[in-house]
Tab-separated table of C-alpha atoms in Angstrom:
chain	number	residue	atom	x	y	z
M	1	MET	CA	33.868	7.765	13.291
M	2	ASN	CA	31.964	7.511	16.563
M	3	MET	CA	32.256	3.781	17.236
M	4	LYS	CA	29.077	3.578	19.291
M	5	HIS	CA	27.119	4.058	16.038
M	6	VAL	CA	28.902	1.312	14.080
M	7	PRO	CA	26.393	-1.499	14.861
M	8	LEU	CA	23.485	0.687	13.738
M	9	LEU	CA	25.234	1.653	10.525
M	10	LEU	CA	25.994	-1.974	9.793
M	11	ALA	CA	22.365	-2.894	10.413
M	12	VAL	CA	21.208	-0.315	7.900
M	13	ALA	CA	23.763	-1.515	5.377
M	14	VAL	CA	22.503	-5.077	5.687
M	15	LEU	CA	18.864	-4.023	5.470
M	16	LEU	CA	19.316	-1.710	2.533
M	17	PRO	CA	22.028	-2.967	0.176
M	18	GLY	CA	23.305	-1.291	-2.936
M	19	THR	CA	22.192	2.223	-3.736
M	20	ILE	CA	19.072	2.276	-1.548
M	21	GLN	CA	19.302	4.787	1.280
M	22	ALA	CA	17.349	4.634	4.532
M	23	GLN	CA	15.788	8.035	4.003
M	24	ASP	CA	14.046	7.086	0.752
M	25	TYR	CA	12.989	3.529	1.613
M	26	ALA	CA	9.420	3.032	2.815
M	27	VAL	CA	9.026	0.766	5.815
M	28	GLY	CA	5.277	0.930	5.755
M	29	ALA	CA	2.009	-0.421	7.054
M	30	ASP	CA	-1.603	-0.009	6.024
M	31	ILE	CA	-3.183	1.027	9.317
M	32	SER	CA	-6.671	1.810	8.033
M	33	PHE	CA	-8.277	-0.331	10.761
M	34	LEU	CA	-6.092	0.976	13.603
M	35	ALA	CA	-8.163	3.884	14.921
M	36	GLN	CA	-11.343	1.814	14.782
M	37	ALA	CA	-9.690	-1.039	16.698
M	38	GLU	CA	-8.458	1.298	19.429
M	39	LYS	CA	-11.821	3.052	19.625
M	40	ASP	CA	-13.444	-0.353	20.096
M	41	GLY	CA	-11.190	-1.053	23.072
M	42	ALA	CA	-8.103	-2.750	21.649
M	43	VAL	CA	-5.015	-2.007	23.761
M	44	PHE	CA	-1.904	-2.975	21.830
M	45	LYS	CA	1.166	-4.027	23.803
M	46	ASP	CA	4.871	-4.172	23.015
M	47	ASN	CA	6.872	-6.407	25.365
M	48	GLY	CA	3.902	-6.273	27.711
M	49	VAL	CA	3.779	-2.459	27.775
M	50	PRO	CA	0.526	-0.880	26.520
M	51	LYS	CA	1.173	1.724	23.819
M	52	PRO	CA	-0.731	3.359	20.960
M	53	GLY	CA	-0.397	1.278	17.821
M	54	LEU	CA	1.259	4.100	15.886
M	55	GLN	CA	3.891	4.488	18.587
M	56	ILE	CA	4.683	0.776	18.490
M	57	LEU	CA	5.244	0.958	14.738
M	58	LYS	CA	7.428	4.048	15.088
M	59	ASP	CA	9.473	2.396	17.831
M	60	HIS	CA	10.240	-0.458	15.441
M	61	GLY	CA	11.449	1.582	12.485
M	62	TYR	CA	8.258	2.174	10.503
M	63	ASN	CA	8.275	5.487	8.647
M	64	TRP	CA	5.232	5.313	6.328
M	65	VAL	CA	1.529	4.660	6.772
M	66	ARG	CA	-1.009	3.812	4.103
M	67	LEU	CA	-4.674	4.732	4.494
M	68	ARG	CA	-7.551	3.786	2.227
M	69	LEU	CA	-10.374	6.179	1.437
M	70	PHE	CA	-13.899	5.097	0.545
M	71	HIS	CA	-16.366	7.544	-0.980
M	72	THR	CA	-19.409	7.000	1.276
M	73	PRO	CA	-18.912	3.804	3.293
M	74	ALA	CA	-21.967	2.261	4.926
M	75	GLN	CA	-20.179	-0.217	7.225
M	76	LEU	CA	-16.431	0.361	7.313
M	77	PRO	CA	-15.009	3.496	8.963
M	78	ASN	CA	-12.795	4.753	6.149
M	79	ASN	CA	-14.573	7.962	5.174
M	80	LEU	CA	-12.879	11.324	4.717
M	81	GLU	CA	-13.241	12.522	8.317
M	82	TYR	CA	-11.861	9.289	9.799
M	83	THR	CA	-8.983	9.146	7.324
M	84	ILE	CA	-7.933	12.766	7.830
M	85	ALA	CA	-7.880	12.284	11.611
M	86	LEU	CA	-5.703	9.177	11.357
M	87	ALA	CA	-3.405	10.835	8.808
M	88	LYS	CA	-2.931	13.812	11.141
M	89	ASP	CA	-2.034	11.507	14.032
M	90	ALA	CA	0.538	9.760	11.853
M	91	LYS	CA	2.020	13.012	10.551
M	92	LYS	CA	2.429	14.312	14.109
M	93	LEU	CA	4.657	11.323	14.840
M	94	GLY	CA	6.744	11.960	11.728
M	95	PHE	CA	5.285	9.322	9.426
M	96	LYS	CA	4.958	9.888	5.710
M	97	PHE	CA	1.533	9.151	4.289
M	98	LEU	CA	0.293	7.184	1.274
M	99	LEU	CA	-3.374	7.750	0.392
M	100	ASP	CA	-5.186	4.865	-1.311
M	101	TYR	CA	-8.250	5.958	-3.313
M	102	HIS	CA	-10.692	3.115	-3.883
M	103	TYR	CA	-13.209	5.290	-5.784
M	104	ALA	CA	-15.925	3.120	-4.267
M	105	ASP	CA	-18.091	2.980	-1.145
M	106	ASP	CA	-16.531	-0.342	-0.153
M	107	TRP	CA	-13.681	-2.597	-1.246
M	108	ALA	CA	-12.378	-2.172	-4.785
M	109	ASP	CA	-10.088	-4.954	-5.980
M	110	PRO	CA	-9.482	-7.154	-9.056
M	111	GLY	CA	-12.791	-8.949	-8.574
M	112	LYS	CA	-14.954	-5.862	-8.105
M	113	GLN	CA	-14.644	-2.149	-8.817
M	114	PRO	CA	-18.085	-0.781	-7.896
M	115	ILE	CA	-19.112	2.758	-8.754
M	116	PRO	CA	-19.986	4.843	-5.668
M	117	LYS	CA	-23.726	5.041	-5.131
M	118	ALA	CA	-23.578	8.824	-5.506
M	119	TRP	CA	-22.261	8.389	-9.062
M	120	HIS	CA	-24.748	5.798	-10.302
M	121	GLY	CA	-26.298	6.662	-13.643
M	122	LYS	CA	-23.528	9.002	-14.759
M	123	SER	CA	-22.193	8.931	-18.304
M	124	HIS	CA	-18.493	8.379	-18.947
M	125	GLU	CA	-17.892	12.107	-19.290
M	126	GLU	CA	-19.754	12.733	-16.039
M	127	LEU	CA	-17.705	10.057	-14.264
M	128	VAL	CA	-14.471	11.661	-15.458
M	129	LYS	CA	-15.681	14.985	-14.053
M	130	ALA	CA	-16.765	13.329	-10.791
M	131	VAL	CA	-13.380	11.630	-10.319
M	132	PHE	CA	-11.570	14.918	-10.935
M	133	GLU	CA	-13.750	16.974	-8.589
M	134	TYR	CA	-13.851	14.360	-5.818
M	135	THR	CA	-10.074	13.896	-5.930
M	136	ARG	CA	-9.468	17.656	-6.039
M	137	ASP	CA	-11.775	18.344	-3.109
M	138	THR	CA	-10.526	15.517	-0.894
M	139	ILE	CA	-6.856	16.324	-1.550
M	140	ALA	CA	-7.630	19.937	-0.669
M	141	ALA	CA	-9.261	18.758	2.570
M	142	PHE	CA	-6.148	16.789	3.524
M	143	ARG	CA	-3.964	19.779	2.640
M	144	GLU	CA	-6.056	22.212	4.678
M	145	SER	CA	-5.851	19.817	7.640
M	146	GLY	CA	-2.061	19.692	7.470
M	147	ALA	CA	-2.014	16.101	6.235
M	148	LEU	CA	-1.299	16.291	2.507
M	149	PRO	CA	-0.325	12.810	1.277
M	150	ASP	CA	3.219	12.151	0.127
M	151	ILE	CA	2.070	9.462	-2.321
M	152	VAL	CA	-1.383	9.039	-3.855
M	153	GLN	CA	-2.684	5.792	-5.293
M	154	VAL	CA	-5.158	6.551	-8.066
M	155	GLY	CA	-7.272	3.428	-7.696
M	156	ASN	CA	-6.730	0.179	-5.822
M	157	GLU	CA	-5.487	-3.002	-7.536
M	158	VAL	CA	-6.615	-1.771	-10.952
M	159	ILE	CA	-5.359	-4.699	-13.055
M	160	ASN	CA	-8.960	-5.089	-14.299
M	161	GLY	CA	-9.776	-1.390	-14.372
M	162	MET	CA	-11.939	0.766	-12.109
M	163	LEU	CA	-15.485	2.133	-11.865
M	164	TRP	CA	-17.077	-0.832	-13.614
M	165	PRO	CA	-18.451	-1.162	-16.191
M	166	ASP	CA	-17.288	2.190	-17.555
M	167	GLY	CA	-13.585	1.693	-16.853
M	168	LYS	CA	-13.460	-2.103	-16.927
M	169	LEU	CA	-10.480	-3.767	-18.587
M	170	PRO	CA	-9.581	-5.019	-21.081
M	171	GLU	CA	-12.581	-3.773	-23.039
M	172	ASN	CA	-12.515	-0.091	-21.994
M	173	TRP	CA	-8.878	0.999	-21.933
M	174	ASP	CA	-9.607	4.469	-23.327
M	175	ASN	CA	-12.183	5.107	-20.607
M	176	PHE	CA	-9.889	3.724	-17.919
M	177	ALA	CA	-7.003	5.942	-19.003
M	178	GLN	CA	-9.231	9.021	-18.920
M	179	LEU	CA	-10.401	8.138	-15.402
M	180	ILE	CA	-6.798	7.729	-14.228
M	181	TYR	CA	-5.886	11.060	-15.822
M	182	ALA	CA	-8.841	12.670	-14.048
M	183	GLY	CA	-7.608	11.396	-10.695
M	184	ILE	CA	-4.065	12.636	-11.306
M	185	ASN	CA	-5.352	16.022	-12.459
M	186	GLY	CA	-7.493	16.173	-9.325
M	187	VAL	CA	-4.416	15.640	-7.156
M	188	ASP	CA	-2.728	18.523	-8.969
M	189	ALA	CA	-5.753	20.780	-8.581
M	190	GLY	CA	-6.128	20.059	-4.869
M	191	ARG	CA	-2.526	20.361	-3.714
M	192	GLY	CA	-2.394	24.152	-3.854
M	193	ASN	CA	1.154	25.509	-3.919
M	194	ASN	CA	2.624	22.344	-2.426
M	195	LEU	CA	4.744	19.875	-4.358
M	196	ARG	CA	2.598	17.309	-6.106
M	197	PRO	CA	2.404	14.040	-4.189
M	198	LYS	CA	3.991	11.203	-6.107
M	199	ILE	CA	1.481	9.181	-8.101
M	200	MET	CA	1.284	5.405	-7.756
M	201	ILE	CA	-0.466	2.963	-10.072
M	202	HIS	CA	-1.273	-0.181	-8.094
M	203	ILE	CA	-1.988	-3.689	-9.363
M	204	ASP	CA	-2.037	-7.077	-7.652
M	205	ARG	CA	0.383	-9.093	-9.770
M	206	GLY	CA	3.547	-9.104	-7.674
M	207	ALA	CA	4.707	-12.517	-8.890
M	208	ASP	CA	3.078	-12.431	-12.347
M	209	LEU	CA	5.568	-11.023	-14.835
M	210	LYS	CA	3.380	-11.651	-17.900
M	211	ARG	CA	0.273	-9.842	-16.629
M	212	THR	CA	2.354	-7.039	-15.154
M	213	LYS	CA	4.082	-6.429	-18.482
M	214	GLU	CA	0.829	-6.554	-20.436
M	215	PHE	CA	-0.776	-4.011	-18.116
M	216	PHE	CA	2.054	-1.482	-17.912
M	217	ASP	CA	2.961	-1.737	-21.594
M	218	LYS	CA	-0.616	-0.773	-22.415
M	219	LEU	CA	-0.870	1.864	-19.674
M	220	ASN	CA	2.345	3.524	-20.816
M	221	SER	CA	1.000	3.836	-24.352
M	222	TYR	CA	-1.344	6.515	-22.944
M	223	ASP	CA	1.558	8.619	-21.564
M	224	ILE	CA	0.032	8.724	-18.093
M	225	PRO	CA	2.291	10.749	-15.756
M	226	TYR	CA	2.861	8.450	-12.785
M	227	ASP	CA	5.920	7.963	-10.597
M	228	ILE	CA	5.687	4.627	-8.788
M	229	ILE	CA	4.549	1.095	-9.570
M	230	GLY	CA	2.694	-0.478	-6.659
M	231	GLN	CA	2.270	-4.235	-6.386
M	232	SER	CA	0.366	-6.488	-4.019
M	233	TYR	CA	2.095	-9.723	-3.044
M	234	TYR	CA	0.333	-12.421	-1.051
M	235	PRO	CA	2.275	-15.641	-1.662
M	236	TRP	CA	-0.681	-18.024	-1.232
M	237	TRP	CA	-2.412	-16.229	-4.126
M	238	HIS	CA	0.396	-14.769	-6.192
M	239	GLY	CA	3.346	-17.155	-6.290
M	240	SER	CA	6.862	-17.566	-4.976
M	241	LEU	CA	9.395	-15.010	-3.806
M	242	ASN	CA	11.580	-16.039	-6.728
M	243	GLN	CA	8.764	-15.154	-9.137
M	244	LEU	CA	8.394	-11.817	-7.348
M	245	ARG	CA	12.129	-11.226	-7.724
M	246	GLN	CA	11.962	-11.920	-11.466
M	247	ASN	CA	9.050	-9.520	-11.863
M	248	LEU	CA	10.780	-6.774	-9.877
M	249	GLU	CA	13.869	-7.160	-12.052
M	250	SER	CA	11.749	-6.989	-15.209
M	251	MET	CA	9.833	-3.890	-14.058
M	252	ALA	CA	13.032	-2.111	-13.053
M	253	ARG	CA	14.575	-2.750	-16.482
M	254	GLU	CA	11.488	-2.101	-18.590
M	255	TYR	CA	9.919	0.953	-16.982
M	256	GLN	CA	12.613	2.856	-15.061
M	257	LYS	CA	10.121	3.531	-12.266
M	258	ASP	CA	10.417	3.134	-8.529
M	259	ILE	CA	8.560	0.067	-7.239
M	260	ILE	CA	6.908	-0.565	-3.873
M	261	VAL	CA	5.315	-3.782	-2.664
M	262	VAL	CA	2.417	-1.842	-1.230
M	263	GLU	CA	0.468	-4.793	0.167
M	264	ALA	CA	1.919	-7.954	1.658
M	265	ALA	CA	1.069	-10.283	4.527
M	266	TYR	CA	1.656	-13.717	6.004
M	267	ASN	CA	-0.127	-15.598	8.772
M	268	TRP	CA	1.251	-16.127	12.266
M	269	LYS	CA	-1.040	-19.131	12.745
M	270	PRO	CA	-2.309	-21.718	10.236
M	271	GLY	CA	-4.901	-20.575	7.740
M	272	ASN	CA	-3.768	-20.187	4.131
M	273	TYR	CA	-1.686	-23.356	3.764
M	274	LEU	CA	-3.838	-25.962	5.471
M	275	ASN	CA	-3.869	-28.253	2.430
M	276	LYS	CA	-0.662	-27.321	0.634
M	277	SER	CA	3.019	-26.832	1.316
M	278	ALA	CA	3.896	-23.465	2.866
M	279	PRO	CA	7.037	-21.498	1.917
M	280	PHE	CA	7.422	-20.560	5.599
M	281	PRO	CA	5.745	-21.987	8.686
M	282	GLU	CA	2.475	-20.265	9.512
M	283	SER	CA	3.768	-19.339	12.940
M	284	PRO	CA	5.114	-16.208	14.646
M	285	ALA	CA	8.656	-17.148	13.625
M	286	GLY	CA	7.585	-17.994	10.067
M	287	GLN	CA	5.736	-14.697	9.684
M	288	LYS	CA	8.874	-12.813	10.708
M	289	GLU	CA	11.019	-14.863	8.336
M	290	PHE	CA	8.636	-14.103	5.459
M	291	LEU	CA	8.856	-10.339	5.957
M	292	ASP	CA	12.628	-10.478	6.327
M	293	GLU	CA	12.986	-12.411	3.065
M	294	LEU	CA	10.415	-10.270	1.249
M	295	ASN	CA	12.292	-7.132	2.229
M	296	ARG	CA	15.555	-8.688	1.062
M	297	VAL	CA	14.049	-9.394	-2.363
M	298	VAL	CA	12.739	-5.831	-2.697
M	299	THR	CA	16.010	-4.202	-1.636
M	300	GLU	CA	17.903	-6.273	-4.206
M	301	THR	CA	15.839	-4.871	-7.099
M	302	PRO	CA	18.246	-3.562	-9.777
M	303	ASN	CA	19.276	0.103	-9.854
M	304	GLY	CA	17.851	0.766	-6.403
M	305	ARG	CA	14.309	0.752	-7.817
M	306	GLY	CA	12.856	-1.277	-4.939
M	307	LYS	CA	11.621	1.499	-2.666
M	308	GLY	CA	9.710	-0.180	0.102
M	309	VAL	CA	7.318	-2.692	1.605
M	310	PHE	CA	3.918	-2.085	3.242
M	311	TRP	CA	2.212	-4.680	5.443
M	312	TRP	CA	-1.524	-5.264	5.150
M	313	GLU	CA	-2.588	-4.834	7.870
M	314	PRO	CA	-1.000	-4.830	11.372
M	315	ALA	CA	-4.151	-3.991	13.347
M	316	VAL	CA	-6.629	-6.166	11.450
M	317	ARG	CA	-8.958	-8.160	13.716
M	318	GLY	CA	-11.697	-10.705	13.195
M	319	PRO	CA	-11.234	-13.497	10.630
M	320	LEU	CA	-7.986	-11.962	9.342
M	321	THR	CA	-6.321	-11.461	12.740
M	322	ALA	CA	-3.655	-14.010	11.808
M	323	ARG	CA	-2.310	-11.615	9.161
M	324	GLY	CA	-1.713	-8.880	11.722
M	325	PHE	CA	1.211	-7.928	13.941
M	326	PHE	CA	-0.571	-8.735	17.213
M	327	ASP	CA	-1.762	-11.962	18.788
M	328	ASP	CA	-5.231	-12.610	20.173
M	329	GLN	CA	-4.337	-10.719	23.367
M	330	TYR	CA	-2.972	-7.725	21.364
M	331	ASN	CA	0.677	-8.523	22.131
M	332	ALA	CA	3.161	-7.541	19.421
M	333	LEU	CA	4.550	-10.549	17.564
M	334	PRO	CA	8.189	-11.133	16.524
M	335	VAL	CA	7.484	-9.775	13.014
M	336	ILE	CA	7.406	-6.270	14.511
M	337	THR	CA	11.189	-6.432	15.036
M	338	VAL	CA	12.257	-6.981	11.406
M	339	PHE	CA	13.136	-3.306	10.882
M	340	ASP	CA	14.507	-2.541	14.343
M	341	GLY	CA	17.862	-1.533	12.832
M	342	PHE	CA	16.289	0.927	10.418
M	343	THR	CA	17.167	4.610	10.843
M	344	ARG	CA	14.167	6.905	10.353
M	345	HIS	CA	14.554	10.297	8.658
């Protein structure tokens, strides 16, 4: 053994215990705001050195990016052209790419799943056709641009369904399942001769075992062909790391699927725990400690089923700046170093 590599190997072993291997573990970040921030003049710095945001992430062990796609956004930048360009930049640097379909013109989440304006007035059957064709055509556009996703999320935080009211849950499970099928079939139709991207179903119940089990038990009764369970985990909303651990263990046993915590964040300055006890200080050191402990919980998921963590979102500015990886002067914070020992493949 070449002894100069021993410290690195030990670092990987500590980071990724058990059967998890570096090459199949996603150290990820949702960077959907990054290109807009840099276009608007943000200059991100690492140890005082200005660098592109993607390069900073790569330098610190990140190997996946996540990008959201809106249908026809009026305010936010995340249309097809913007998202393809950012995906291509990431692919050039060797990142793998997770595409997050919102199937909306703006944010889709548990509290709202709005139908794109272009699809207003469509019947259920017409919506199924629209989801299929839109997914097929956009996947084909990514493929033709050399940026085919490696994972595709069919919907964003769909615990309460999608494309309301047609696919709203719990009242319209049959409709919802058909819409999910349409999205998956669209991925297949758009990928050409390439391997099908892995399919993720994403909900926002990282620390809620009961709701997670109810949702996936019902979803699985429709025999939907998906590969990965995605969970959001924001501790001020969702619960403790111990509750997350219990849910990860339950999902790994029950469903035999890979699991990724595909959204997570913690503040580097006070904001979410002003009037209640915080599990970690809302400080640069506390933010780093949170990500380190979150990653530890995910990597300890039974049978190696914990396959990664994505931060939401390193380059966010404005009211949510405190959830990002950079301070008010765009300097990288200590949290950026959590995966410094990670070997990228």
